[in-house]
Amino acid sequence: TASVSTPLDDGTLTEGCGEALVTLTRPSSGDQADIQLTYTGPGITPGDLNSPPAQVTIPAGEDHVTFPISAVRDTITEGGETLTLIASWTSNCGFTLVDSVSLTLLDYTPMDILAGDVWLHCDRDSVLLEAAVKGCLGKVDLAWGDAELPGPYYAPGMENGSYTVTATDQCPDTVQMQVHVNAGCDIMIPNVIT
């Protein structure tokens, strides 16, 4: 029998984001078993996976083997593609067992941090800095500053400053952005006196 576990446990594998673990199990332990593998599905090409094995071996005395497969991140938008892995084994007695497992290959949507600079009028002790993320895979963690403090983050409001926000998703990919606070406390002295 064939089974698969994916990084988010949802039956999907996103291009460039982790590995799916395929487990093949035979009815009983015995001699070494060489399992032949085929990868198929509408739109699936050999370049969709990172060096997938054509054969795996269940060692003598064992009843299963587990191996990883991962999807190549490309720049082609393909949508969800169904990948079916077919495993076949012919025993020493001459009978053949075949099973398959399917998962969905997804495109990775790169993360983009949405945050704007803050302009004040020298009227606030502190200001809440906020950011959102579009794109990504799964849960996103936002961290502020060099200490990478989790949000929400309050910056001083009476002085100018630049603050780095870092977003990390479950791929895991990381992107950063600078958010600037203009306190509006600068004194402007004209160079003309009348």
PDB file of C-alpha atoms in Angstrom:
ATOM      1  CA  THR A   1       0.000   0.000   0.000  1.00  0.00           C
ATOM      2  CA  ALA A   2       1.062   3.570  -0.645  1.00  0.00           C
ATOM      3  CA  SER A   3       0.442   6.586   1.581  1.00  0.00           C
ATOM      4  CA  VAL A   4       1.725  10.152   1.650  1.00  0.00           C
ATOM      5  CA  SER A   5       2.115  12.870   4.247  1.00  0.00           C
ATOM      6  CA  THR A   6       2.532  16.473   3.105  1.00  0.00           C
ATOM      7  CA  PRO A   7       4.125  19.448   4.923  1.00  0.00           C
ATOM      8  CA  LEU A   8       0.761  21.009   5.857  1.00  0.00           C
ATOM      9  CA  ASP A   9      -1.029  17.637   6.197  1.00  0.00           C
ATOM     10  CA  ASP A  10      -3.567  18.725   3.587  1.00  0.00           C
ATOM     11  CA  GLY A  11      -2.657  16.530   0.611  1.00  0.00           C
ATOM     12  CA  THR A  12      -0.853  19.363  -1.197  1.00  0.00           C
ATOM     13  CA  LEU A  13       2.788  19.978  -2.046  1.00  0.00           C
ATOM     14  CA  THR A  14       3.791  23.527  -2.965  1.00  0.00           C
ATOM     15  CA  GLU A  15       6.607  24.149  -5.437  1.00  0.00           C
ATOM     16  CA  GLY A  16       9.877  24.773  -3.600  1.00  0.00           C
ATOM     17  CA  CYS A  17       8.308  24.326  -0.156  1.00  0.00           C
ATOM     18  CA  GLY A  18       9.358  21.244   1.734  1.00  0.00           C
ATOM     19  CA  GLU A  19       8.940  17.568   1.022  1.00  0.00           C
ATOM     20  CA  ALA A  20       6.124  15.071   0.949  1.00  0.00           C
ATOM     21  CA  LEU A  21       6.978  11.741   2.580  1.00  0.00           C
ATOM     22  CA  VAL A  22       5.762   8.676   0.698  1.00  0.00           C
ATOM     23  CA  THR A  23       5.501   5.392   2.606  1.00  0.00           C
ATOM     24  CA  LEU A  24       5.213   2.057   0.813  1.00  0.00           C
ATOM     25  CA  THR A  25       4.215  -0.959   2.894  1.00  0.00           C
ATOM     26  CA  ARG A  26       4.160  -4.618   1.842  1.00  0.00           C
ATOM     27  CA  PRO A  27       2.016  -7.358   3.391  1.00  0.00           C
ATOM     28  CA  SER A  28       4.867  -8.931   5.374  1.00  0.00           C
ATOM     29  CA  SER A  29       8.581  -8.629   5.930  1.00  0.00           C
ATOM     30  CA  GLY A  30      10.724 -10.991   3.933  1.00  0.00           C
ATOM     31  CA  ASP A  31      13.383 -10.799   1.262  1.00  0.00           C
ATOM     32  CA  GLN A  32      14.437  -7.520  -0.284  1.00  0.00           C
ATOM     33  CA  ALA A  33      11.664  -5.950  -2.382  1.00  0.00           C
ATOM     34  CA  ASP A  34      12.438  -3.596  -5.271  1.00  0.00           C
ATOM     35  CA  ILE A  35       9.459  -1.296  -5.872  1.00  0.00           C
ATOM     36  CA  GLN A  36       9.088   0.374  -9.280  1.00  0.00           C
ATOM     37  CA  LEU A  37       7.712   3.932  -9.260  1.00  0.00           C
ATOM     38  CA  THR A  38       5.852   5.904 -11.920  1.00  0.00           C
ATOM     39  CA  TYR A  39       4.766   9.547 -11.673  1.00  0.00           C
ATOM     40  CA  THR A  40       1.823  10.625 -13.769  1.00  0.00           C
ATOM     41  CA  GLY A  41      -1.065  13.057 -14.012  1.00  0.00           C
ATOM     42  CA  PRO A  42      -2.544  15.699 -16.325  1.00  0.00           C
ATOM     43  CA  GLY A  43       0.110  18.331 -16.999  1.00  0.00           C
ATOM     44  CA  ILE A  44       2.776  16.532 -14.935  1.00  0.00           C
ATOM     45  CA  THR A  45       6.228  16.603 -16.572  1.00  0.00           C
ATOM     46  CA  PRO A  46       9.562  15.108 -15.445  1.00  0.00           C
ATOM     47  CA  GLY A  47      10.736  18.619 -14.520  1.00  0.00           C
ATOM     48  CA  ASP A  48       7.968  19.103 -11.932  1.00  0.00           C
ATOM     49  CA  LEU A  49       9.800  17.045  -9.266  1.00  0.00           C
ATOM     50  CA  ASN A  50      13.349  17.204  -7.873  1.00  0.00           C
ATOM     51  CA  SER A  51      15.024  13.957  -8.973  1.00  0.00           C
ATOM     52  CA  PRO A  52      12.230  11.574  -7.986  1.00  0.00           C
ATOM     53  CA  PRO A  53      13.405   7.973  -7.587  1.00  0.00           C
ATOM     54  CA  ALA A  54      12.318   5.462 -10.238  1.00  0.00           C
ATOM     55  CA  GLN A  55      12.798   2.606  -7.769  1.00  0.00           C
ATOM     56  CA  VAL A  56      13.030   2.197  -4.008  1.00  0.00           C
ATOM     57  CA  THR A  57      13.972  -0.868  -2.010  1.00  0.00           C
ATOM     58  CA  ILE A  58      12.366  -2.335   1.083  1.00  0.00           C
ATOM     59  CA  PRO A  59      15.275  -4.084   2.819  1.00  0.00           C
ATOM     60  CA  ALA A  60      15.070  -7.744   3.809  1.00  0.00           C
ATOM     61  CA  GLY A  61      13.279  -8.167   7.123  1.00  0.00           C
ATOM     62  CA  GLU A  62      11.465  -4.822   6.804  1.00  0.00           C
ATOM     63  CA  ASP A  63       7.859  -4.278   5.789  1.00  0.00           C
ATOM     64  CA  HIS A  64       8.001  -0.651   4.611  1.00  0.00           C
ATOM     65  CA  VAL A  65      10.142   2.141   3.188  1.00  0.00           C
ATOM     66  CA  THR A  66       9.674   5.924   3.375  1.00  0.00           C
ATOM     67  CA  PHE A  67      11.208   8.413   0.947  1.00  0.00           C
ATOM     68  CA  PRO A  68      10.802  12.136   0.188  1.00  0.00           C
ATOM     69  CA  ILE A  69       9.618  13.864  -2.976  1.00  0.00           C
ATOM     70  CA  SER A  70       9.657  17.612  -3.589  1.00  0.00           C
ATOM     71  CA  ALA A  71       8.314  19.916  -6.289  1.00  0.00           C
ATOM     72  CA  VAL A  72      10.498  22.267  -8.320  1.00  0.00           C
ATOM     73  CA  ARG A  73       9.647  25.973  -8.003  1.00  0.00           C
ATOM     74  CA  ASP A  74       9.267  27.419 -11.462  1.00  0.00           C
ATOM     75  CA  THR A  75       7.902  30.655 -12.893  1.00  0.00           C
ATOM     76  CA  ILE A  76       5.057  28.965 -14.771  1.00  0.00           C
ATOM     77  CA  THR A  77       1.547  29.427 -13.383  1.00  0.00           C
ATOM     78  CA  GLU A  78      -0.025  25.981 -13.630  1.00  0.00           C
ATOM     79  CA  GLY A  79      -2.663  26.024 -10.924  1.00  0.00           C
ATOM     80  CA  GLY A  80      -3.304  22.838  -8.972  1.00  0.00           C
ATOM     81  CA  GLU A  81      -2.015  19.728 -10.744  1.00  0.00           C
ATOM     82  CA  THR A  82      -2.809  16.210  -9.552  1.00  0.00           C
ATOM     83  CA  LEU A  83       0.292  14.053  -9.233  1.00  0.00           C
ATOM     84  CA  THR A  84      -0.309  10.310  -8.969  1.00  0.00           C
ATOM     85  CA  LEU A  85       2.526   8.075  -7.815  1.00  0.00           C
ATOM     86  CA  ILE A  86       2.086   4.445  -8.867  1.00  0.00           C
ATOM     87  CA  ALA A  87       4.099   1.794  -6.997  1.00  0.00           C
ATOM     88  CA  SER A  88       4.363  -1.762  -8.325  1.00  0.00           C
ATOM     89  CA  TRP A  89       6.125  -4.763  -6.842  1.00  0.00           C
ATOM     90  CA  THR A  90       6.540  -8.247  -8.247  1.00  0.00           C
ATOM     91  CA  SER A  91       7.246 -10.802  -5.520  1.00  0.00           C
ATOM     92  CA  ASN A  92       9.597 -13.773  -5.764  1.00  0.00           C
ATOM     93  CA  CYS A  93       6.498 -15.935  -6.163  1.00  0.00           C
ATOM     94  CA  GLY A  94       5.571 -14.044  -9.319  1.00  0.00           C
ATOM     95  CA  PHE A  95       2.499 -12.105  -8.217  1.00  0.00           C
ATOM     96  CA  THR A  96       2.382  -8.326  -8.735  1.00  0.00           C
ATOM     97  CA  LEU A  97       0.972  -5.793  -6.300  1.00  0.00           C
ATOM     98  CA  VAL A  98       0.135  -2.260  -7.427  1.00  0.00           C
ATOM     99  CA  ASP A  99      -1.070   0.727  -5.424  1.00  0.00           C
ATOM    100  CA  SER A 100      -1.110   4.457  -5.977  1.00  0.00           C
ATOM    101  CA  VAL A 101      -1.376   7.670  -4.030  1.00  0.00           C
ATOM    102  CA  SER A 102      -2.243  11.164  -5.260  1.00  0.00           C
ATOM    103  CA  LEU A 103      -1.442  14.654  -4.101  1.00  0.00           C
ATOM    104  CA  THR A 104      -1.914  18.126  -5.535  1.00  0.00           C
ATOM    105  CA  LEU A 105       1.052  20.201  -6.711  1.00  0.00           C
ATOM    106  CA  LEU A 106       0.505  23.934  -6.136  1.00  0.00           C
ATOM    107  CA  ASP A 107       2.279  27.052  -7.398  1.00  0.00           C
ATOM    108  CA  TYR A 108       4.037  29.130  -4.748  1.00  0.00           C
ATOM    109  CA  THR A 109       2.800  32.715  -4.560  1.00  0.00           C
ATOM    110  CA  PRO A 110       5.704  34.877  -3.363  1.00  0.00           C
ATOM    111  CA  MET A 111       5.106  36.932  -0.242  1.00  0.00           C
ATOM    112  CA  ASP A 112       4.627  40.669  -0.404  1.00  0.00           C
ATOM    113  CA  ILE A 113       4.507  42.759   2.785  1.00  0.00           C
ATOM    114  CA  LEU A 114       1.854  45.458   2.836  1.00  0.00           C
ATOM    115  CA  ALA A 115       2.826  48.296   5.169  1.00  0.00           C
ATOM    116  CA  GLY A 116       3.113  52.035   4.801  1.00  0.00           C
ATOM    117  CA  ASP A 117       5.293  54.759   6.240  1.00  0.00           C
ATOM    118  CA  VAL A 118       3.793  56.707   9.143  1.00  0.00           C
ATOM    119  CA  TRP A 119       3.562  60.522   9.159  1.00  0.00           C
ATOM    120  CA  LEU A 120       2.785  62.229  12.487  1.00  0.00           C
ATOM    121  CA  HIS A 121       2.457  65.833  13.724  1.00  0.00           C
ATOM    122  CA  CYS A 122       4.678  65.607  16.816  1.00  0.00           C
ATOM    123  CA  ASP A 123       1.581  64.734  18.816  1.00  0.00           C
ATOM    124  CA  ARG A 124       1.960  61.061  19.847  1.00  0.00           C
ATOM    125  CA  ASP A 125       4.264  59.342  22.311  1.00  0.00           C
ATOM    126  CA  SER A 126       4.069  56.045  20.427  1.00  0.00           C
ATOM    127  CA  VAL A 127       2.591  54.688  17.236  1.00  0.00           C
ATOM    128  CA  LEU A 128       1.392  51.194  16.368  1.00  0.00           C
ATOM    129  CA  LEU A 129       3.218  49.756  13.358  1.00  0.00           C
ATOM    130  CA  GLU A 130       1.166  47.226  11.424  1.00  0.00           C
ATOM    131  CA  ALA A 131       1.806  45.052   8.405  1.00  0.00           C
ATOM    132  CA  ALA A 132      -0.091  42.484   6.390  1.00  0.00           C
ATOM    133  CA  VAL A 133       1.142  39.880   3.926  1.00  0.00           C
ATOM    134  CA  LYS A 134      -0.277  38.728   0.634  1.00  0.00           C
ATOM    135  CA  GLY A 135       0.916  35.584  -1.076  1.00  0.00           C
ATOM    136  CA  CYS A 136       2.763  33.052   1.143  1.00  0.00           C
ATOM    137  CA  LEU A 137       2.180  29.473   2.238  1.00  0.00           C
ATOM    138  CA  GLY A 138       0.299  28.677   5.426  1.00  0.00           C
ATOM    139  CA  LYS A 139       0.744  30.653   8.618  1.00  0.00           C
ATOM    140  CA  VAL A 140       2.920  33.793   8.497  1.00  0.00           C
ATOM    141  CA  ASP A 141       4.950  35.087  11.435  1.00  0.00           C
ATOM    142  CA  LEU A 142       5.708  38.825  11.507  1.00  0.00           C
ATOM    143  CA  ALA A 143       8.666  40.114  13.522  1.00  0.00           C
ATOM    144  CA  TRP A 144       9.781  43.712  14.071  1.00  0.00           C
ATOM    145  CA  GLY A 145      13.249  45.216  14.454  1.00  0.00           C
ATOM    146  CA  ASP A 146      16.666  43.674  14.956  1.00  0.00           C
ATOM    147  CA  ALA A 147      15.380  41.743  17.975  1.00  0.00           C
ATOM    148  CA  GLU A 148      12.615  40.289  15.754  1.00  0.00           C
ATOM    149  CA  LEU A 149       9.882  41.022  18.269  1.00  0.00           C
ATOM    150  CA  PRO A 150       6.462  39.610  17.408  1.00  0.00           C
ATOM    151  CA  GLY A 151       3.679  42.132  16.682  1.00  0.00           C
ATOM    152  CA  PRO A 152       1.910  44.286  17.520  1.00  0.00           C
ATOM    153  CA  TYR A 153       4.852  46.674  17.637  1.00  0.00           C
ATOM    154  CA  TYR A 154       4.806  50.188  19.088  1.00  0.00           C
ATOM    155  CA  ALA A 155       7.484  52.604  17.875  1.00  0.00           C
ATOM    156  CA  PRO A 156       8.386  55.919  19.520  1.00  0.00           C
ATOM    157  CA  GLY A 157       6.202  58.666  18.081  1.00  0.00           C
ATOM    158  CA  MET A 158       8.301  61.700  19.004  1.00  0.00           C
ATOM    159  CA  GLU A 159      11.378  60.782  16.976  1.00  0.00           C
ATOM    160  CA  ASN A 160      12.041  59.743  13.422  1.00  0.00           C
ATOM    161  CA  GLY A 161      12.969  56.111  12.873  1.00  0.00           C
ATOM    162  CA  SER A 162      13.191  53.203  10.453  1.00  0.00           C
ATOM    163  CA  TYR A 163      11.946  49.779  11.470  1.00  0.00           C
ATOM    164  CA  THR A 164      12.371  46.445   9.729  1.00  0.00           C
ATOM    165  CA  VAL A 165       9.463  44.034   9.529  1.00  0.00           C
ATOM    166  CA  THR A 166      10.271  40.407   8.651  1.00  0.00           C
ATOM    167  CA  ALA A 167       7.674  37.937   7.391  1.00  0.00           C
ATOM    168  CA  THR A 168       8.329  34.179   7.452  1.00  0.00           C
ATOM    169  CA  ASP A 169       5.820  31.640   6.126  1.00  0.00           C
ATOM    170  CA  GLN A 170       5.647  27.849   6.359  1.00  0.00           C
ATOM    171  CA  CYS A 171       7.562  27.277   3.112  1.00  0.00           C
ATOM    172  CA  PRO A 172       9.711  28.657   4.840  1.00  0.00           C
ATOM    173  CA  ASP A 173      10.463  31.815   2.861  1.00  0.00           C
ATOM    174  CA  THR A 174      11.388  35.149   4.404  1.00  0.00           C
ATOM    175  CA  VAL A 175      10.952  38.706   3.139  1.00  0.00           C
ATOM    176  CA  GLN A 176      11.726  42.037   4.791  1.00  0.00           C
ATOM    177  CA  MET A 177      10.549  45.633   4.434  1.00  0.00           C
ATOM    178  CA  GLN A 178      11.520  48.954   5.989  1.00  0.00           C
ATOM    179  CA  VAL A 179       8.773  51.074   7.590  1.00  0.00           C
ATOM    180  CA  HIS A 180       9.678  54.694   8.307  1.00  0.00           C
ATOM    181  CA  VAL A 181       8.185  56.868  11.051  1.00  0.00           C
ATOM    182  CA  ASN A 182       8.301  60.628  10.476  1.00  0.00           C
ATOM    183  CA  ALA A 183       7.467  62.177  13.851  1.00  0.00           C
ATOM    184  CA  GLY A 184       6.846  65.665  12.463  1.00  0.00           C
ATOM    185  CA  CYS A 185       8.845  67.203  15.324  1.00  0.00           C
ATOM    186  CA  ASP A 186      11.550  68.828  13.190  1.00  0.00           C
ATOM    187  CA  ILE A 187      11.834  72.587  13.708  1.00  0.00           C
ATOM    188  CA  MET A 188      12.041  74.533  10.464  1.00  0.00           C
ATOM    189  CA  ILE A 189      13.795  77.894  10.762  1.00  0.00           C
ATOM    190  CA  PRO A 190      13.521  80.057   7.638  1.00  0.00           C
ATOM    191  CA  ASN A 191      16.674  81.750   6.427  1.00  0.00           C
ATOM    192  CA  VAL A 192      14.859  85.010   5.668  1.00  0.00           C
ATOM    193  CA  ILE A 193      13.852  87.486   8.404  1.00  0.00           C
ATOM    194  CA  THR A 194      11.654  90.486   7.739  1.00  0.00           C
TER     195      THR A 194
END
